[in-house]
Tab-separated table of C-alpha atoms in Angstrom:
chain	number	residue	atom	x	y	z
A	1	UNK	CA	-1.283	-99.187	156.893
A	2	UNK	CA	-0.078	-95.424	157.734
A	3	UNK	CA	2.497	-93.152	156.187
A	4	UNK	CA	4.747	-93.635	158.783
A	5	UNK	CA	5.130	-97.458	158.837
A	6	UNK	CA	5.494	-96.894	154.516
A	7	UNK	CA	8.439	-94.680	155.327
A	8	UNK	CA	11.833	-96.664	153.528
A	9	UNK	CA	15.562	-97.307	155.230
A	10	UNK	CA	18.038	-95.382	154.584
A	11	UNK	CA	20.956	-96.654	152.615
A	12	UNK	CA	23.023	-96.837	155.895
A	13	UNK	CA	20.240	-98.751	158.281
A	14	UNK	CA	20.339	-101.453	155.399
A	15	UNK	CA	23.720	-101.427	156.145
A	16	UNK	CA	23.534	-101.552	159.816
A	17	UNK	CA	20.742	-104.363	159.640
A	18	UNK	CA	22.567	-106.692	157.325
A	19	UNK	CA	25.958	-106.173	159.527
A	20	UNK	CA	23.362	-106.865	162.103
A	21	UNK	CA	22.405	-109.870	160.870
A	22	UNK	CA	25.200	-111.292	159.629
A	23	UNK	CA	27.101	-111.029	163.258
A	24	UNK	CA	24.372	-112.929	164.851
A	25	UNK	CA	25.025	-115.871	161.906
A	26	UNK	CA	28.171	-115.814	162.966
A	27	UNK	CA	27.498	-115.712	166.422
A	28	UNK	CA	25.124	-119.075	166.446
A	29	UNK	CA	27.757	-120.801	164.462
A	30	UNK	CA	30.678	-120.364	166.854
A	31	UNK	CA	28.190	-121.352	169.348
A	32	UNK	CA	26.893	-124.255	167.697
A	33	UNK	CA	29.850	-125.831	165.975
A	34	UNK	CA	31.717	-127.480	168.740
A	35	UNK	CA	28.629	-128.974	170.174
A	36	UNK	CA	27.925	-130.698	166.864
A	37	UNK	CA	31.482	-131.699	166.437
A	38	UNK	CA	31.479	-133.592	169.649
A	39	UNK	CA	28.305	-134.956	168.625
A	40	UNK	CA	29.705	-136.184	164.888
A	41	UNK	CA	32.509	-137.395	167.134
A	42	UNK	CA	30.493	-139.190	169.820
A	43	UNK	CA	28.089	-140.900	167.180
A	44	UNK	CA	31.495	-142.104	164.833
A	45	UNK	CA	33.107	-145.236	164.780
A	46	UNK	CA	36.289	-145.812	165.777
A	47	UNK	CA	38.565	-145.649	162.666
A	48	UNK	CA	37.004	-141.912	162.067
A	49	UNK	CA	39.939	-139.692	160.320
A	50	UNK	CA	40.716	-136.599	162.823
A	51	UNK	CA	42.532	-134.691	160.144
A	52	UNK	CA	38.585	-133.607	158.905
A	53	UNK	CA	35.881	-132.122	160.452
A	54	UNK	CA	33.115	-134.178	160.476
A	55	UNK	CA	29.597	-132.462	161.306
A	56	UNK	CA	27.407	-135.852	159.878
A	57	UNK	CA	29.408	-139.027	161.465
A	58	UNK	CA	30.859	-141.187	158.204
A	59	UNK	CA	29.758	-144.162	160.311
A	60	UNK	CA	27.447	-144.286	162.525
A	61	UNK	CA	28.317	-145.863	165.406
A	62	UNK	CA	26.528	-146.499	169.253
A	63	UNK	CA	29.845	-147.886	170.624
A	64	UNK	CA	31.633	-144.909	172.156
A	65	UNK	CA	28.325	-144.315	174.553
A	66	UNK	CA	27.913	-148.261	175.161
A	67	UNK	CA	31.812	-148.169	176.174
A	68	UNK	CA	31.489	-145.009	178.091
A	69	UNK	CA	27.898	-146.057	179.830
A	70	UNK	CA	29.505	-149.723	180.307
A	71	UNK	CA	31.761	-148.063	182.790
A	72	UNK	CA	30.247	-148.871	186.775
A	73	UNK	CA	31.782	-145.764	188.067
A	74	UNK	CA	29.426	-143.468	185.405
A	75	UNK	CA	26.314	-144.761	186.766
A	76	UNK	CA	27.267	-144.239	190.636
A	77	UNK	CA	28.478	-140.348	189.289
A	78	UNK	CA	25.525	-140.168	187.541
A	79	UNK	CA	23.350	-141.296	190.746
A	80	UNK	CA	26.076	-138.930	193.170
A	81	UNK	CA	25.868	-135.819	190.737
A	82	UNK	CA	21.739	-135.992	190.346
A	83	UNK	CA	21.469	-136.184	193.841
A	84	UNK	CA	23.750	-133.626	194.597
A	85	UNK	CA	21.790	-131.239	192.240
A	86	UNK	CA	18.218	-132.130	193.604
A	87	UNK	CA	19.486	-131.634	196.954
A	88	UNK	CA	21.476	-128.417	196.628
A	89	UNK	CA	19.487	-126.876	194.430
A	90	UNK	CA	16.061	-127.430	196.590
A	91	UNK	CA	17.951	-126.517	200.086
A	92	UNK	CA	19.221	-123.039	198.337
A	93	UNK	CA	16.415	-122.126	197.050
A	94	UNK	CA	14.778	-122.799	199.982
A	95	UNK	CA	17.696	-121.038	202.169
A	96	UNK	CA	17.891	-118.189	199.932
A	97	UNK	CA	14.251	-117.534	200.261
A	98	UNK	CA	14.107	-117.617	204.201
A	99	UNK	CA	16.665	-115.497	204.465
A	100	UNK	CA	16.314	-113.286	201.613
A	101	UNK	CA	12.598	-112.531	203.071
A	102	UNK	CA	13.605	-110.787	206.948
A	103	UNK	CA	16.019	-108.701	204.908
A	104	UNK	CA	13.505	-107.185	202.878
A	105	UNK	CA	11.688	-105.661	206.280
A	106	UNK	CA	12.289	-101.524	206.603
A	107	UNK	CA	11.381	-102.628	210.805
A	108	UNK	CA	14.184	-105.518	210.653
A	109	UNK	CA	16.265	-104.514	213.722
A	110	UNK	CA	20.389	-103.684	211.940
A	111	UNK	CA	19.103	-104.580	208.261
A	112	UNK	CA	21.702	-102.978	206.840
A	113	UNK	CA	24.197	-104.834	208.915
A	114	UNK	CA	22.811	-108.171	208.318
A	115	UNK	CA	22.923	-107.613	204.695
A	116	UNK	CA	26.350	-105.880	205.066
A	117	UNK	CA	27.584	-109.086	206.221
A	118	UNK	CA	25.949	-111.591	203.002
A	119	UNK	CA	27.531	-108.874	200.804
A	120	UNK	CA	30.898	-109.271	202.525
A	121	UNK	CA	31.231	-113.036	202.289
A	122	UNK	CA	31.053	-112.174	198.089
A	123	UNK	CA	34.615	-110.936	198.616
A	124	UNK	CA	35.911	-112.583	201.242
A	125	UNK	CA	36.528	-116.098	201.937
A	126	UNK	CA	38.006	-118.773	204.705
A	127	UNK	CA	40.318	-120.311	201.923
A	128	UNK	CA	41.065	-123.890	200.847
A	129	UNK	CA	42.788	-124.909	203.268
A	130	UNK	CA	40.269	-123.934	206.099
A	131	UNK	CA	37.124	-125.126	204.345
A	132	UNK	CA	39.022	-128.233	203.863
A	133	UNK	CA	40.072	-128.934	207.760
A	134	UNK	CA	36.310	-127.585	208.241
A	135	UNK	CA	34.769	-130.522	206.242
A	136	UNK	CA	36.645	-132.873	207.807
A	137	UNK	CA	36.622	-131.678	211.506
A	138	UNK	CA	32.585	-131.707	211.064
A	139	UNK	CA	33.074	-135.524	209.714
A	140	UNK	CA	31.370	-134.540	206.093
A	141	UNK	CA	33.878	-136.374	204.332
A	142	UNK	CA	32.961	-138.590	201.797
A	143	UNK	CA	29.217	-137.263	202.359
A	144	UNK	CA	26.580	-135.399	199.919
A	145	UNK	CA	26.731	-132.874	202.390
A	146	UNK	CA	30.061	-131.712	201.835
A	147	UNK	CA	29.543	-130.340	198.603
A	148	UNK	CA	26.196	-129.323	199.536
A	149	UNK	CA	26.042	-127.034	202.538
A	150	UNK	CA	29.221	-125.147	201.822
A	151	UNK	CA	27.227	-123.747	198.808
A	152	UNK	CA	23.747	-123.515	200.802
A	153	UNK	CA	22.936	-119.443	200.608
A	154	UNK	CA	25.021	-118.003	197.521
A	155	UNK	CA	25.380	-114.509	198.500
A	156	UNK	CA	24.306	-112.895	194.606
A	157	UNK	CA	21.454	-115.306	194.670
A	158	UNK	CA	20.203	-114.031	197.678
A	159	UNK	CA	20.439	-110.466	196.832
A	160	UNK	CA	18.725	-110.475	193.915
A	161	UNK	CA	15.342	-112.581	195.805
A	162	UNK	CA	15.893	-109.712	198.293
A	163	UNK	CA	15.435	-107.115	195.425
A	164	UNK	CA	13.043	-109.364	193.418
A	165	UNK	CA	10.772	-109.137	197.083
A	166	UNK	CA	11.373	-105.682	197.559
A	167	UNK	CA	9.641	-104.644	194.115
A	168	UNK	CA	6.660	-105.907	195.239
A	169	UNK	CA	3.903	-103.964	196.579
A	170	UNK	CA	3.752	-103.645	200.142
A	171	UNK	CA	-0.253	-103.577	199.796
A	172	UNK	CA	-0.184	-107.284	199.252
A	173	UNK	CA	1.451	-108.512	202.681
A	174	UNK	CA	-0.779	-105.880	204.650
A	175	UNK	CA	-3.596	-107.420	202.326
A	176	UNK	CA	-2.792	-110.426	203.716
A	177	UNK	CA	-2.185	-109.580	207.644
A	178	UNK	CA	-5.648	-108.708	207.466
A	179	UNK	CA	-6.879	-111.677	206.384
A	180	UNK	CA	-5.439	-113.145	209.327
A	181	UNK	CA	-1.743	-114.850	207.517
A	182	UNK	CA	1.277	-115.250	209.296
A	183	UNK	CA	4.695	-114.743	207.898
A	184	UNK	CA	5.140	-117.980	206.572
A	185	UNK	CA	1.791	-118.287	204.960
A	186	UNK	CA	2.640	-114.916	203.013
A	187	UNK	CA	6.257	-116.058	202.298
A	188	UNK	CA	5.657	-119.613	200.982
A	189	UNK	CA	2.018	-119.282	199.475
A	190	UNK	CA	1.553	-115.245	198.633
A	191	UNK	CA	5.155	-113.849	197.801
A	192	UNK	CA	6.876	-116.706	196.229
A	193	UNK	CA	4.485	-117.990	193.596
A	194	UNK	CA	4.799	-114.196	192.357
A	195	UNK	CA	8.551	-114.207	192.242
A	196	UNK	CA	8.765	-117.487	190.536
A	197	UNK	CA	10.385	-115.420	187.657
A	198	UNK	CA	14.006	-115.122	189.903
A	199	UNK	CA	13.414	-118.444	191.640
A	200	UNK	CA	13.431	-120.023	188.753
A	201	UNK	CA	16.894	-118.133	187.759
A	202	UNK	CA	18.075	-118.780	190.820
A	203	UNK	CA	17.546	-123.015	190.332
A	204	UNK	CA	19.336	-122.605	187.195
A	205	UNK	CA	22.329	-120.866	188.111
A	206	UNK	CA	22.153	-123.884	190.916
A	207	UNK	CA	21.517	-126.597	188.480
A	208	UNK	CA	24.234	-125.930	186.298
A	209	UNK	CA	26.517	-124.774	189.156
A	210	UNK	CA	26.209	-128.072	190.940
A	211	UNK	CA	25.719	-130.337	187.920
A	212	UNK	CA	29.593	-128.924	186.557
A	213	UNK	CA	31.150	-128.801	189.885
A	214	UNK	CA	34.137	-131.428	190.347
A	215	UNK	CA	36.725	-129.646	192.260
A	216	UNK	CA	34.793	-129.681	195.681
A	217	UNK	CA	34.082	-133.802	194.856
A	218	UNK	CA	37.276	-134.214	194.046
A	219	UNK	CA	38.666	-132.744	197.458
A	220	UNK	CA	35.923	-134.018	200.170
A	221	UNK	CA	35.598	-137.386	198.899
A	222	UNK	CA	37.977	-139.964	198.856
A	223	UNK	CA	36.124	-142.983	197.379
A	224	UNK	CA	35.583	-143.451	193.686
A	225	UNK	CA	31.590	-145.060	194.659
A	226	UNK	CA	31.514	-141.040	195.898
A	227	UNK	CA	32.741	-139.080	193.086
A	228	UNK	CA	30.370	-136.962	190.853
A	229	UNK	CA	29.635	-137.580	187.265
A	230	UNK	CA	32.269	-134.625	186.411
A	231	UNK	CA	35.128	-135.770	188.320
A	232	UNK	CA	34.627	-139.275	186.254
A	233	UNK	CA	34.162	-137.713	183.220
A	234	UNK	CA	37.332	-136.028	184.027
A	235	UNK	CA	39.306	-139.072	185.022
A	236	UNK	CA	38.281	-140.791	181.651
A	237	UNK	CA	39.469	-137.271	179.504
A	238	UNK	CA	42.606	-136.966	181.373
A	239	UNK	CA	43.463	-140.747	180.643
A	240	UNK	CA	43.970	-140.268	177.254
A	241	UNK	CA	42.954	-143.861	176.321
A	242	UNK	CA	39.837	-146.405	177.286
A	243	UNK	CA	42.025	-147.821	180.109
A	244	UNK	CA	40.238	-146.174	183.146
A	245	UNK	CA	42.087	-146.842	186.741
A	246	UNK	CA	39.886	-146.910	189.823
A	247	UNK	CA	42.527	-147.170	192.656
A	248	UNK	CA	44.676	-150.446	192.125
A	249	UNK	CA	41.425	-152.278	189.970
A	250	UNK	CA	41.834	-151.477	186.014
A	251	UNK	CA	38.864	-151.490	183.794
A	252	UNK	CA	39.241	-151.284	180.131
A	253	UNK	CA	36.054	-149.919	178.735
A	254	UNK	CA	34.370	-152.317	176.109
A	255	UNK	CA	34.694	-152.632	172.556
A	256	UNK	CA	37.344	-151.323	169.909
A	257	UNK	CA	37.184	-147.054	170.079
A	258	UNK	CA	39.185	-144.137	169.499
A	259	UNK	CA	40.189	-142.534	172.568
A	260	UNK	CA	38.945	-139.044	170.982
A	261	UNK	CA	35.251	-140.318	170.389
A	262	UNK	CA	35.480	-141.598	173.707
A	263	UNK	CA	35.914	-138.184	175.292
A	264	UNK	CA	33.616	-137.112	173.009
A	265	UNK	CA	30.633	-139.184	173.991
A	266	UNK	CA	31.866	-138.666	177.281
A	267	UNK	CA	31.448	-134.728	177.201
A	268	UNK	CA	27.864	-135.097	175.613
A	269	UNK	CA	26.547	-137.625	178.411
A	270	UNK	CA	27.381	-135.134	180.946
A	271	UNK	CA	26.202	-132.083	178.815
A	272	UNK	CA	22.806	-133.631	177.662
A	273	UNK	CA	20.905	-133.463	180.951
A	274	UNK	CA	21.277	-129.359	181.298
A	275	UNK	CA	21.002	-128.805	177.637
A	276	UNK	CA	17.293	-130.797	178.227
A	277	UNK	CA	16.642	-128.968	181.371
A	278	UNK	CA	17.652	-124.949	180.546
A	279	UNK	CA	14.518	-124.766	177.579
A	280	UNK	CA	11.846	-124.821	180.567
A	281	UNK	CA	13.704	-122.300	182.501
A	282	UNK	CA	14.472	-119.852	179.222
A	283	UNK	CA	11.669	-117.880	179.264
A	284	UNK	CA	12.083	-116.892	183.237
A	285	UNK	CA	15.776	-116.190	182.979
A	286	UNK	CA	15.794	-112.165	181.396
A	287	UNK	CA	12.960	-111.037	183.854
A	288	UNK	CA	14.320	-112.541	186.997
A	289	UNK	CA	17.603	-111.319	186.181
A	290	UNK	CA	16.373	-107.670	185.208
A	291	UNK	CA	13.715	-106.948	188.414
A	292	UNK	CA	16.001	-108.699	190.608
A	293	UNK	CA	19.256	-106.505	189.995
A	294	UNK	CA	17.710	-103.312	189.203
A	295	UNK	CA	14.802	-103.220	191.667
A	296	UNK	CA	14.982	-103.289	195.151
């Protein structure tokens, strides 16, 4: 060991690194604490006092996620919103990438314009009411594909592939012209398994985007069979008890619960499957972000 890694803290870095470390304590524990209060909720029985906060549930109890789950219309969300996520999330990427690519060409005929106009649909929009009379002119209605292809290219996303592409040696596409490769070969098999870094980004931004999304369900489709797993989840919360209404048929979810535990189990069924998912995609998250907004 050297002098210089011997050398002692000051009085004030001692200071600055136990502030330090007692902000990020802090920090996890605000972050932390309401998830494992709706899980002591979710897991309680029904008589649980909500006077006290509870992070280890008095009783344990399976019935507030057997009531939920016993619900027909959280299956069919579940089914509508895993779909939706699948299929949105593999068409942008895909989308994104295609068009993302050209843009990155110095010999692309009005590149500037072109991107010009992605970067202008970030602040400006049709509106509501257009998009709406839009869907339903084009007969999406009720259809995945309403609350899929309005969402197709995200503008952001697409910049930052374009950037993510552009910080990559040009050697490596002339590398591969020689060899004989086409554009698509060096797109699909060459350039994207070496930005996997912001695809992978990208998909989660999608994931979650589409996974939490009610509004646009709740707008383009009319039938309960068609709603996602959100806008149910919503119905349930806004209820305020375990009598759910599906149009003019009532369903009273099973068993005797506490209308709080039931939103509770409610919120972690919907949370669970992005909480499982985001660990995988962690460790490509910083790097995509970083090369794809500062390169390019």
């Amino acid at each position: 060991m050297n002098s210089s890694s011997r050398i002692k803290k000051s009085f004030g870095e001692h200071v600055f690194d136990s502030l330090n470390v007692i902000f990020m304590i802090l920090l996890c524990f605000t972050t932390i604490y309401p998830f494992m209060y709706l899980l002591s909720l979710s897991l309680s029985a029904g008589n649980i006092s909500l006077t006290k906060i509870h992070f280890i549930p008095p009783e344990l109890s399976f019935d507030n996620f057997k009531s939920v789950l016993s619900y027909s219309y959280i299956k069919t969300g579940f089914v509508n919103s895993t779909l939706r996520v699948v299929l949105g999330t593999s068409l942008e990427l895909f989308f994104c990438l295609i068009t993302a690519y050209p843009l990155t060409k110095k010999n692309l005929p009005f590149r500037n314009f072109w991107t010009g106009i992605v970067v202008f649909t970030m602040f400006f929009g049709g509106g509501l009411i257009p998009n709406y009379i839009l869907m339903r002119e084009l007969h999406l209605m009720n259809t995945i594909w309403a609350l899929v292809l309005p969402n197709l290219v995200p503008a952001f996303s697409m910049i930052l592939i374009r950037n993510y592409i552009s910080s990559l040696p040009e050697s490596i596409e002339e590398s591969a012209k020689i060899d004989g490769a086409n554009e698509f070969t060096i797109l699909f098999r060459i350039i994207a398994p070496m930005i996997t870094p912001i695809l992978a980004t990208v998909a989660l931004w999608s994931i979650v985007g589409h996974w939490n999304a009610w509004f646009d369900s709740m707008l383009y489709s009319t039938s309960p069979e068609n709603q996602v797993l959100q806008v149910v989840m919503r119905n349930i919360i806004q209820k305020g008890d375990v009598n759910l209404e599906a149009g003019s048929t009532t369903t009273t979810l099973a068993g005797s619960v506490n209308p709080t535990t039931i939103k509770a189990a409610t919120i972690m069924i919907t949370s669970l499957p992005v909480i499982a998912i985001y660990p995988f995609l962690q460790k490509y998250f910083v790097k995509g972000i970083m090369v794809g907004s500062l390169k390019g």
